[in-house]
């Protein structure tokens, strides 16, 4: 009996091995190659000792700041996908509208001197206008562009989203020109404070604080309010939620409003740090944030937050840590390569994202 | 599937493969009216316009470059009364976005017009690199107005660039002059260069670095950023670890402004000078960089009246009168001369028949462009056999005011090197 059982087990193993085809070998090769590059690069960089603790701290700080912005934008992608199964490719441009409106108010405050006299109030007002603008644009987009496609299956809603993206970009280009506008720069924003003995620009601390506060509020809304529960219900099964008496339209509108508000916060934070606005500014962070949403498990709110931060840090630290050590010249030219390699690796090996599994199990 | 179907599919497949595999057919000699030309003849019926193409960056952060050059061409055409050989001149302009994709698209569109006689522009080497071969494949000469990448007029350039000439200097000259300025005037001995991957920035940074090393300086590293990158902090932190005396960054407006703003916040780089180059001579650098632009220096051709051709002050006045503002960038004179060169060449080779139609041989036009010499508003124009028609006169400009409305070359930014007396001596 035991011999027969062993033979059956051997046959089963052989059968499994026979199914281990070329694609599996290639994927394992890719895994090994990426891990080898990371390990060799990290070892090489650390052995070279080119960067001190202060430099690594700076890389980390810049990464967290950028990652906070990615996370805020990614939330809009992931929430809309959760309730509508729509990838809102115009979301990066909705962020741009918030940054632009904030710029005009900030420039006005700068001219009148209000920005220097009452910096906190001025920044709050700029933030409020940015949030209001992005939320309004998001709601208008939902009402006039996406709602007519609500029951349409196929690629039409996605194409519509791309169309909305072009519409917003070109409208702002037509209205405000194609040049780059500089956000007002006040002295106190560039001052540094000591964190663990290292200097960190005040503006970056403010941006991270605003992002964390916004994400906390959003998380509480989603997890602790009736509307948040309704959002989660629609996200799980819109038809069942409707049968239980949930007004799905209202939930969708609320989701767009929340996503728009987060995009507004992101736009103004982005402009506070990088101090430039122009009509195409939403595209690249939008794509990266979409990557973060996928990385975190699209549809997952905590996933988007964590993945946004993770992407920002990897982009900032990665070129110095992984590429410098293996002698790649000008490693920061390849930071997008690192970000998108990360995305591709996740899509190949964990298509449901970092936090996606928990949600999938729950749904199951 | 019947035998007949298989035969048709096989034949079609074979034809497609042959078409793909075969080298592009050489343009055949053509005779039209009184003109015979090895690569083709353009016919312009009596009263019909002579079609000039133009491709420049007309949108985005670098649009001042393109708009300025288009205006230079328009003024040259206007000074000819808008007519050439009894035909009105029509300028068809495409936006190339200052990138390779845009250059390819714009050139393809211009080359598709069988009546296109000659094309002027672009401003960016990124656009010219794919654009010029597309135009020359269609037999259209391209007279560039501000593309300075050395490879475009190098002695070993590929035959597909034979139709490309430019009324602007090569960065071979600017790179050498920039290295001399940094070594002799700034007294920097250890530098880091930053480019954005574009042919212009990459080649200028490389030429400058080579010359700097020949002078005895040390290039600590060659860094690169993306042209649309906003977060420069990590790359600047990396640069700070090398402790350079100076950073040389011949990038365009958007990336240049971000480097400028963020460099001042980066620990270890607060007092390290950043020097840009000609791609940033536009009011947009002030808009984009804000207060950080004050004190910022860029290397640039000397466009002060004493360094330019005799007709330059008149051109500036005409420009200001026509467009209601002083020149918004520094290459309008080169563009003006490009248009003059094109018109002179057309006048030299065109022939008219009894019906009043005009005929222009394409190869003859290219040959004429290479032989014509004249004193242009930007300086002497005389092409060598590789299409290089101008010389570089070095200068350094410094921004003095953060208000974009004060942009005026010579005032903000003001010329700080060489001093006027030496400039006039050159």
Coordinates of N, CA and C in Angstrom, one line a residue, chain A residues 50-51 55 58-59 62 66 173 178-185 190 204 270 273-276 278-279 284 316 324 329-333 335-336, chain B residues 59-61 63 95 195-197 222-225 228-231 233-235 237-238 241-242 254 257-258 261-262 265 267 284 287-290:
Chain A
X50 N 29.0 56.0 0.5 CA 29.0 57.4 -0.1 C 28.0 58.3 0.7
X51 N 26.9 57.6 1.1 CA 25.8 58.4 1.8 C 25.9 58.2 3.3
X55 N 22.0 61.8 4.9 CA 21.6 61.7 3.5 C 20.4 60.8 3.4
X58 N 17.4 62.3 4.7 CA 16.8 63.3 3.7 C 16.1 62.5 2.6
X59 N 16.7 61.5 2.1 CA 16.0 60.7 1.0 C 14.6 60.2 1.5
X62 N 12.1 63.2 1.8 CA 11.5 63.5 0.5 C 10.6 62.5 0.0
X66 N 6.6 63.1 -0.9 CA 6.0 62.8 -2.2 C 5.0 61.7 -2.1
X173 N -5.3 74.9 -20.1 CA -4.3 75.5 -21.0 C -4.8 76.7 -21.8
X178 N 0.0 78.0 -21.4 CA 0.7 76.7 -21.3 C 2.0 76.8 -20.5
X179 N 2.2 78.0 -20.0 CA 3.5 78.2 -19.2 C 3.3 77.7 -17.8
X180 N 4.5 77.7 -17.1 CA 4.5 77.3 -15.7 C 4.4 78.5 -14.8
X181 N 3.5 78.4 -13.8 CA 3.3 79.5 -12.8 C 3.9 79.1 -11.5
X182 N 4.6 80.1 -10.9 CA 5.3 79.8 -9.7 C 4.4 80.1 -8.5
X183 N 4.3 79.1 -7.6 CA 3.6 79.4 -6.3 C 4.4 80.3 -5.5
X184 N 3.7 81.2 -4.8 CA 4.5 82.2 -3.9 C 5.4 81.4 -2.9
X185 N 6.5 82.0 -2.7 CA 7.5 81.3 -1.9 C 7.8 82.2 -0.7
X190 N 10.7 77.8 3.8 CA 12.0 77.1 3.6 C 12.8 76.9 4.8
X204 N 7.6 70.7 4.4 CA 7.4 69.2 4.2 C 6.6 68.6 5.4
X270 N 1.0 69.5 -3.1 CA 2.0 69.4 -4.2 C 2.6 70.7 -4.6
X273 N 4.9 72.2 -2.0 CA 6.3 71.6 -1.9 C 7.1 72.0 -3.2
X274 N 6.4 71.8 -4.4 CA 7.2 72.0 -5.6 C 7.0 73.3 -6.3
X275 N 6.0 74.1 -5.8 CA 5.9 75.5 -6.1 C 5.7 75.8 -7.5
X276 N 5.2 74.9 -8.3 CA 4.9 75.2 -9.7 C 3.5 74.6 -10.0
X278 N 1.0 74.0 -13.6 CA 0.8 74.2 -15.1 C -0.2 73.1 -15.5
X279 N -0.8 73.3 -16.7 CA -2.0 72.6 -17.1 C -1.7 71.0 -17.1
X284 N 1.6 63.1 -14.6 CA 2.6 62.2 -14.1 C 2.2 61.7 -12.7
X316 N 12.3 57.7 -4.1 CA 13.3 58.6 -3.5 C 14.6 57.8 -3.1
X324 N 23.0 52.8 -7.4 CA 24.3 53.4 -7.2 C 25.4 52.3 -6.9
X329 N 25.4 54.9 -13.8 CA 25.6 56.4 -13.8 C 24.2 57.1 -13.8
X330 N 24.2 58.2 -13.2 CA 23.0 59.1 -13.1 C 21.7 58.3 -12.8
X331 N 21.8 57.6 -11.6 CA 20.7 56.7 -11.2 C 19.3 57.4 -11.1
X332 N 19.3 58.7 -10.8 CA 18.0 59.3 -10.7 C 17.2 59.5 -12.0
X333 N 17.9 59.3 -13.1 CA 17.1 59.3 -14.3 C 16.2 58.1 -14.4
X335 N 14.4 56.7 -11.9 CA 13.5 56.6 -10.8 C 12.1 56.1 -11.2
X336 N 11.7 56.5 -12.4 CA 10.4 56.0 -12.9 C 10.5 54.6 -13.2
Chain B
X59 N 3.9 75.4 -27.5 CA 3.1 75.3 -26.3 C 4.0 74.7 -25.2
X60 N 3.6 74.9 -23.9 CA 4.3 74.4 -22.8 C 5.4 75.4 -22.3
X61 N 6.2 74.9 -21.4 CA 7.1 75.8 -20.7 C 8.1 76.4 -21.6
X63 N 7.6 77.4 -24.8 CA 7.0 77.9 -26.0 C 7.6 79.3 -26.4
X95 N 3.3 72.6 -34.2 CA 3.9 72.6 -32.9 C 4.6 71.3 -32.6
X195 N 22.0 66.8 -17.0 CA 21.2 66.9 -18.3 C 19.9 66.2 -18.1
X196 N 19.0 66.4 -19.2 CA 17.7 65.8 -19.1 C 17.4 64.7 -20.1
X197 N 18.5 64.2 -20.7 CA 18.4 63.1 -21.7 C 18.1 63.6 -23.1
X222 N 28.2 62.8 -13.7 CA 27.3 63.3 -14.7 C 25.9 62.8 -14.3
X223 N 25.0 63.7 -13.9 CA 23.7 63.3 -13.4 C 22.7 63.6 -14.5
X224 N 21.5 63.0 -14.4 CA 20.5 63.2 -15.3 C 19.1 63.2 -14.6
X225 N 18.2 64.0 -15.1 CA 16.8 64.0 -14.6 C 15.9 63.9 -15.8
X228 N 10.5 66.5 -17.2 CA 9.3 66.9 -16.5 C 9.4 66.6 -15.0
X229 N 10.5 66.2 -14.5 CA 10.7 65.9 -13.1 C 10.4 67.1 -12.2
X230 N 9.7 66.9 -11.1 CA 9.5 68.0 -10.2 C 10.3 67.8 -8.9
X231 N 10.5 66.6 -8.5 CA 11.2 66.3 -7.2 C 12.7 66.2 -7.4
X233 N 14.9 66.9 -5.1 CA 15.7 66.8 -3.9 C 16.6 65.6 -3.8
X234 N 16.1 64.4 -4.2 CA 17.0 63.2 -4.1 C 18.3 63.4 -4.9
X235 N 18.1 63.8 -6.2 CA 19.3 63.9 -7.0 C 20.3 65.0 -6.5
X237 N 20.5 65.9 -3.3 CA 21.2 65.3 -2.1 C 22.4 64.4 -2.5
X238 N 22.2 63.7 -3.6 CA 23.3 62.8 -4.1 C 24.4 63.7 -4.6
X241 N 26.7 65.1 -1.8 CA 27.7 64.2 -1.2 C 29.0 64.4 -1.9
X242 N 29.0 64.9 -3.1 CA 30.3 65.0 -3.9 C 31.0 66.3 -3.6
X254 N 11.4 74.0 -17.3 CA 10.7 73.4 -16.2 C 11.7 72.7 -15.2
X257 N 14.1 75.3 -13.5 CA 13.5 76.1 -12.5 C 13.4 75.2 -11.2
X258 N 13.0 74.0 -11.3 CA 12.9 73.1 -10.1 C 14.3 72.9 -9.5
X261 N 15.1 76.1 -7.6 CA 14.4 76.3 -6.4 C 14.8 75.4 -5.3
X262 N 15.0 74.1 -5.7 CA 15.3 73.1 -4.7 C 16.7 73.0 -4.3
X265 N 17.5 74.7 -1.0 CA 17.0 74.1 0.2 C 17.8 72.8 0.6
X267 N 20.6 70.6 1.9 CA 21.8 70.8 2.7 C 23.1 70.5 2.0
X284 N 9.5 82.5 -19.0 CA 8.9 81.4 -18.2 C 9.9 80.9 -17.1
X287 N 8.9 83.0 -14.3 CA 7.6 82.6 -13.7 C 7.7 81.3 -12.9
X288 N 8.5 80.4 -13.5 CA 8.6 79.0 -12.9 C 9.5 79.0 -11.6
X289 N 10.5 79.8 -11.6 CA 11.5 79.8 -10.5 C 11.1 80.8 -9.4
X290 N 10.3 81.8 -9.7 CA 10.0 82.8 -8.7 C 11.2 83.5 -8.2

